[in-house]
Short mmCIF file of C-alpha atoms in Angstrom, two decimals:
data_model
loop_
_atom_site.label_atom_id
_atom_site.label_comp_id
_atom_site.label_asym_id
_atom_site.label_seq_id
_atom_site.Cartn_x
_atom_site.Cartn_y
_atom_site.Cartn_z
CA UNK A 1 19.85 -42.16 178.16
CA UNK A 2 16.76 -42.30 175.66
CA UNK A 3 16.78 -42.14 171.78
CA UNK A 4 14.92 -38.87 171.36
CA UNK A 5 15.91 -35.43 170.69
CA UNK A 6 17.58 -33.88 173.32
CA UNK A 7 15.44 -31.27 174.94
CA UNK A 8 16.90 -28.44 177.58
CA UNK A 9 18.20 -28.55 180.63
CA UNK A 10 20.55 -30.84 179.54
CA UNK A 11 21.14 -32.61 183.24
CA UNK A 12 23.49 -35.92 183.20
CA UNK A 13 22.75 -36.78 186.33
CA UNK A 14 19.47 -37.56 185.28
CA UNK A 15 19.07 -41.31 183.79
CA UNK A 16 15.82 -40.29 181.86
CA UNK A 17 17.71 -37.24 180.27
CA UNK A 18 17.82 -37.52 176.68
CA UNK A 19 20.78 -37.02 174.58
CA UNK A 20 21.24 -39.27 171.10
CA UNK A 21 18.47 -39.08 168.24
CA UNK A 22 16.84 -42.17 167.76
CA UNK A 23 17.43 -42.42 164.56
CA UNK A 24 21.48 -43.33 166.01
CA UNK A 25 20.55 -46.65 167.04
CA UNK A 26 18.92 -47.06 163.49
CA UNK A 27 21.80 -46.41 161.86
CA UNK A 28 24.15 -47.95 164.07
CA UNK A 29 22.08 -51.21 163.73
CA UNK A 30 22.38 -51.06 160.01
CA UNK A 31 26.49 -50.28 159.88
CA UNK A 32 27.51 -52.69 162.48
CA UNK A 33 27.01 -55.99 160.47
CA UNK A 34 29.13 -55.61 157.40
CA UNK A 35 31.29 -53.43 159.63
CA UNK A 36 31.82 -56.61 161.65
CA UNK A 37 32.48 -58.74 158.31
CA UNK A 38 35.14 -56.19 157.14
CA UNK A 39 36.66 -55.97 160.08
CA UNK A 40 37.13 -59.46 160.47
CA UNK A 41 38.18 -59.85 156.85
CA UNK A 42 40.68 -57.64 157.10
CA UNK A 43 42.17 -58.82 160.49
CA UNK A 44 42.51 -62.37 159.15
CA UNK A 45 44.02 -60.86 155.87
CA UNK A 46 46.68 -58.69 157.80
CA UNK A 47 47.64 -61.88 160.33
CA UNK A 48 47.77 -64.31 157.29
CA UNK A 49 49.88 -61.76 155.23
CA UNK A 50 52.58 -61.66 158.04
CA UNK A 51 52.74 -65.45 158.33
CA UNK A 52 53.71 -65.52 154.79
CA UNK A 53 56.18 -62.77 154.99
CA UNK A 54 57.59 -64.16 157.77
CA UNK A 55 57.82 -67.42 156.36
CA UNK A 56 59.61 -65.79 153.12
CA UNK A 57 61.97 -64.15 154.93
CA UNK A 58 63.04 -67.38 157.01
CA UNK A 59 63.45 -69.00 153.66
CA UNK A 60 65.49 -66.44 152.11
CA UNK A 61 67.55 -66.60 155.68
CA UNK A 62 68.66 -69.99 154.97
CA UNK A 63 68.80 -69.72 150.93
CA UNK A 64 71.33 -67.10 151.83
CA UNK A 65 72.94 -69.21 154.25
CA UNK A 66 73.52 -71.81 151.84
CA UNK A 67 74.66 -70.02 149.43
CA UNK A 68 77.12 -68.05 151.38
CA UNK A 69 81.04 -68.08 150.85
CA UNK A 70 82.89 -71.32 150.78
CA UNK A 71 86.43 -72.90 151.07
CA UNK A 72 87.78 -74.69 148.31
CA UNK A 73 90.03 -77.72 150.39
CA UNK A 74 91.65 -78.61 147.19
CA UNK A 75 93.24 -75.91 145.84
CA UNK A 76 93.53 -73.55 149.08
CA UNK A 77 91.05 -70.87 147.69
CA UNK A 78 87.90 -69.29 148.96
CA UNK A 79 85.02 -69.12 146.77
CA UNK A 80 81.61 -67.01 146.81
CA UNK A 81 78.73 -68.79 145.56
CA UNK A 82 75.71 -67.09 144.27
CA UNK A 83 72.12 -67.64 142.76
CA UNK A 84 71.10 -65.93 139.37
CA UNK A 85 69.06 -63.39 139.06
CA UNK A 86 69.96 -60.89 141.77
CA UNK A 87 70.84 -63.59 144.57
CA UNK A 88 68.97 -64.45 147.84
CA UNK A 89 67.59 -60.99 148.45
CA UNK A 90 65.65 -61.59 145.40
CA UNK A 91 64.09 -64.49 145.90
CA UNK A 92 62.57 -63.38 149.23
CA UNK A 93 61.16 -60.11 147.94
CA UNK A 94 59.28 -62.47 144.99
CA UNK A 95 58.24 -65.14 147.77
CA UNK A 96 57.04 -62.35 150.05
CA UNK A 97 55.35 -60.76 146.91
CA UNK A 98 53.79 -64.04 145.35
CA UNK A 99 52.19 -64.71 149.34
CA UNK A 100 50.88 -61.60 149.23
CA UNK A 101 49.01 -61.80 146.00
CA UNK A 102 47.80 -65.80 147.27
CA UNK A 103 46.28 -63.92 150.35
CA UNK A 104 44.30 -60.93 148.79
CA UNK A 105 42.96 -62.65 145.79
CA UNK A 106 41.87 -66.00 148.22
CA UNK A 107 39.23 -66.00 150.58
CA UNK A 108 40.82 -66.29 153.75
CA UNK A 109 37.95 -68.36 155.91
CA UNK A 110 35.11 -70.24 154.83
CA UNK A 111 31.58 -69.56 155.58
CA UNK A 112 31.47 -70.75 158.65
CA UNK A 113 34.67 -69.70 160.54
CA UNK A 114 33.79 -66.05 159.16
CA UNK A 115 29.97 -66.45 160.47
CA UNK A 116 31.29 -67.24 163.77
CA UNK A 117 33.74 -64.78 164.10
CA UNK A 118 31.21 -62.12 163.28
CA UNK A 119 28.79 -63.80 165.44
CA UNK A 120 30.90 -63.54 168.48
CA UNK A 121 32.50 -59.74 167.53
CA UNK A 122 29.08 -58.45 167.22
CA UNK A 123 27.65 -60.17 170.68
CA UNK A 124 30.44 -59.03 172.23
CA UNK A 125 30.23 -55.53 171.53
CA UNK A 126 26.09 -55.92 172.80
CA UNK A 127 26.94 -57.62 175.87
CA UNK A 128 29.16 -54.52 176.70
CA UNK A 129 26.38 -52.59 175.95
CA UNK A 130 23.85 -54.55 177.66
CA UNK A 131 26.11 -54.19 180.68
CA UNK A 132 26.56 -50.52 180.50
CA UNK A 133 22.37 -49.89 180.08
CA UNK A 134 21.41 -51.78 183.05
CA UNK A 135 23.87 -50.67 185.50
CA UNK A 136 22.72 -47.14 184.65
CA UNK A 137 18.87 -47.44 184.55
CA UNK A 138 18.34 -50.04 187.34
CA UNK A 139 20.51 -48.16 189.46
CA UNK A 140 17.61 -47.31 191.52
CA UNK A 141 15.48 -50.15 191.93
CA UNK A 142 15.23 -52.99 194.72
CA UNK A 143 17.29 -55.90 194.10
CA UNK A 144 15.50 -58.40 191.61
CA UNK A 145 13.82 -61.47 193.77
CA UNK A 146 14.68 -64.29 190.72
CA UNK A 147 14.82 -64.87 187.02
CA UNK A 148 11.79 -64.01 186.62
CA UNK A 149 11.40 -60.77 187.61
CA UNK A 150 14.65 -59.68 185.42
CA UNK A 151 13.36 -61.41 182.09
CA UNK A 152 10.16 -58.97 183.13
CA UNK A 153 12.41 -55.74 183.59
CA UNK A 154 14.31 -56.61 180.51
CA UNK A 155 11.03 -57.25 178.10
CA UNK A 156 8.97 -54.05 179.48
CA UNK A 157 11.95 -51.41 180.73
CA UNK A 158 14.82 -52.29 178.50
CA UNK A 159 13.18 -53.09 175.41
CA UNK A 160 11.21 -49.49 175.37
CA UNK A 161 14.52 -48.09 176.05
CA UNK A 162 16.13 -49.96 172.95
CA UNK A 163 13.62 -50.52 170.70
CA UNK A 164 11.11 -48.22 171.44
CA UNK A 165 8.75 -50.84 172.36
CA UNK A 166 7.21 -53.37 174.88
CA UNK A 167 8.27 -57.34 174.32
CA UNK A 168 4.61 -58.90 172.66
CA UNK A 169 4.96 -62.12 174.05
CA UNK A 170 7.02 -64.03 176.99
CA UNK A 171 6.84 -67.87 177.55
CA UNK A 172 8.46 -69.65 180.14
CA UNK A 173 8.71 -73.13 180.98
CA UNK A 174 9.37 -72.16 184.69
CA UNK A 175 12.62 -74.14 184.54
CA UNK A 176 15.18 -71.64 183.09
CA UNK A 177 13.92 -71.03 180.00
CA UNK A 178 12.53 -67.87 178.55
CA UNK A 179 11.07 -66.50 174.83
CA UNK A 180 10.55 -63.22 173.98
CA UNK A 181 8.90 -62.43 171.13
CA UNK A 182 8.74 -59.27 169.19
CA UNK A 183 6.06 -59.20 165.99
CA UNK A 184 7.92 -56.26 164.90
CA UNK A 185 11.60 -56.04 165.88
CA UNK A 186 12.43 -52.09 165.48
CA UNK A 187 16.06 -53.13 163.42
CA UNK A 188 14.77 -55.87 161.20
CA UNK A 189 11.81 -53.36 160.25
CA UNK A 190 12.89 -51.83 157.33
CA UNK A 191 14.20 -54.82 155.70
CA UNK A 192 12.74 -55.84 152.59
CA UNK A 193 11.50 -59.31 152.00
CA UNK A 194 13.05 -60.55 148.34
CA UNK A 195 11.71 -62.70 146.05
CA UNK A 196 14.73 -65.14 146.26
CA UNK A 197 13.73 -65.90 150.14
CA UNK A 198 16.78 -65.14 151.38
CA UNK A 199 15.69 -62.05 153.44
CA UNK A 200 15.28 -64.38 156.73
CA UNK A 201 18.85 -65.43 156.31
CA UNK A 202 20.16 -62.76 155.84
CA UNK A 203 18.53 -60.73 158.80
CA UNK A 204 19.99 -63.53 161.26
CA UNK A 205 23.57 -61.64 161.50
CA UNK A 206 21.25 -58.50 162.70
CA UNK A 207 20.05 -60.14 165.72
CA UNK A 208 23.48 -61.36 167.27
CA UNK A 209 24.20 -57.54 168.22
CA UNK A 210 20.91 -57.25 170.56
CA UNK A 211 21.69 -61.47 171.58
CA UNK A 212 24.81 -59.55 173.09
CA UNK A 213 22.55 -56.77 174.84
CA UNK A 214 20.61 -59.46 176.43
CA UNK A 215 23.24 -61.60 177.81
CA UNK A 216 25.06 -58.58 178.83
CA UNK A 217 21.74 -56.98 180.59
CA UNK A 218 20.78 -60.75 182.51
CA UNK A 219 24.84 -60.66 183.56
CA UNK A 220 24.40 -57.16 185.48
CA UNK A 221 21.51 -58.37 187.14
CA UNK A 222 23.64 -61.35 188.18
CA UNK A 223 22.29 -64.29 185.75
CA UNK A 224 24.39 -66.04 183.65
CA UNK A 225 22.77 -67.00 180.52
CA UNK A 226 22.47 -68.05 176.59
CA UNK A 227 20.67 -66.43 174.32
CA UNK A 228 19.49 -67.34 170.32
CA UNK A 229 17.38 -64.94 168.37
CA UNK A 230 15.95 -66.33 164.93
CA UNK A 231 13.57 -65.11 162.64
CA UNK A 232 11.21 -67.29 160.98
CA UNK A 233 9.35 -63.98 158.99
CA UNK A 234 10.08 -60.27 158.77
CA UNK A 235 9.72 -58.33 160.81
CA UNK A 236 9.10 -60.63 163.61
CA UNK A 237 12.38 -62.14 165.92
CA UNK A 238 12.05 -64.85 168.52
CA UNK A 239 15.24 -65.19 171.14
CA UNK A 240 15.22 -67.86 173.31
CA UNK A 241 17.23 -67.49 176.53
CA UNK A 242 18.53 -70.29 178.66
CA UNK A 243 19.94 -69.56 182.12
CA UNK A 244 22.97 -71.20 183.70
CA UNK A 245 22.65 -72.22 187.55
CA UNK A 246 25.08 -70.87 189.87
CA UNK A 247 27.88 -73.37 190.73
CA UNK A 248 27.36 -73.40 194.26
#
């Protein structure tokens, strides 16, 4: 699979056949950040909004409880007790209602909890994709010797298959550690440096989607690793993977 048009015979079998526009990926890079945020926004929303409903109703449980019928022991009568203003019932429906206005108008996490539950949605999602890519287009070629020669495949092979381009630079220290660097990363190209400079920051939530496709492309070839991107100046990225020996 390629991002160009796709051109007749259309052949699946074929790993070079070419079936999504490139322009796909381009737009799919741009959605799937504040895609992520709303999503996980809305997930903490919904799971906060049933604690408090759930917590109203266990209230109004034992308000009703309490305020159920009781025996008089002096004079040998029963009595029914109740709260003004439409009883029990009442009160839960306006706790359940006052919770749910706390938790829409609030902001559910800070900055940090909701960077780092983007961060880890969005490498998720590329490590499953990362997965997917190399099982299909190394499918055919000898086993890998070491490290090395995946960090190779992955800056040459799978970066003109994502991003349309060759890896500029790769440093290694020979002792696990790898950076790629890309002078013009294809998703952070079209960005537009403001005069604020807060452009840099925020491009960082674009590169945790291709941190993903790393990990997830180093795991199929059977290295565990870690992987940072950062960018210091548009368009350029940096990501800095760290392998994890083998437990033996």
């Amino acid at each position: 699979m390629s991002f160009d048009q796709p051109l007749p015979p259309f052949n699946a079998s074929d790993p070079t056949a070419t079936f999504l526009s490139s322009s796909c990926l381009d737009f799919l890079m741009i959605e799937l950040v504040p895609m992520a945020y709303r999503v996980t926004n809305e997930l903490e929303e919904g799971a906060v909004a049933g604690a408090a409903s759930a917590s109203a109703a266990t209230k109004a449980n034992n308000s009703n409880s309490n305020n159920g019928s009781g025996e008089d022991v002096g004079g040998g009568r029963t009595s029914s007790t109740t709260t003004r203003g439409g009883g029990g019932g009442g009160n839960a429906r306006n706790s359940s209602a006052s919770a749910t206005a706390t938790v829409s108008t609030s902001r559910l996490l800070d900055e940090d909890e909701e960077r780092d539950a983007v961060f880890f949605r969005l490498e998720a999602l590329g490590y499953r994709v990362g997965l997917g890519l190399v099982e299909r287009f190394s499918r055919d070629r000898p086993r890998f010797h070491d490290a090395l020669d995946a960090i190779k495949f992955v800056c040459k092979d799978l970066w003109m298959l994502v991003f349309r381009k060759q890896v500029d630079n790769l440093k290694t220290n020979h002792r696990g550690v790898y950076v790629l660097t890309d002078n013009s990363f294809r998703p952070l190209a079209r960005m537009s440096a403001d005069a604020g400079g807060q452009a840099v920051a925020r491009a960082q939530p674009f590169l945790w989607f291709p941190c993903g496709i790393l990990r997830g492309a180093l795991a199929a070839m059977g290295i565990n690793a870690t992987v940072q991107g950062e960018s210091n100046e548009l368009p350029s990225a940096v990501f800095q993977i760290k392998t994890i020996p083998s437990k033996q």
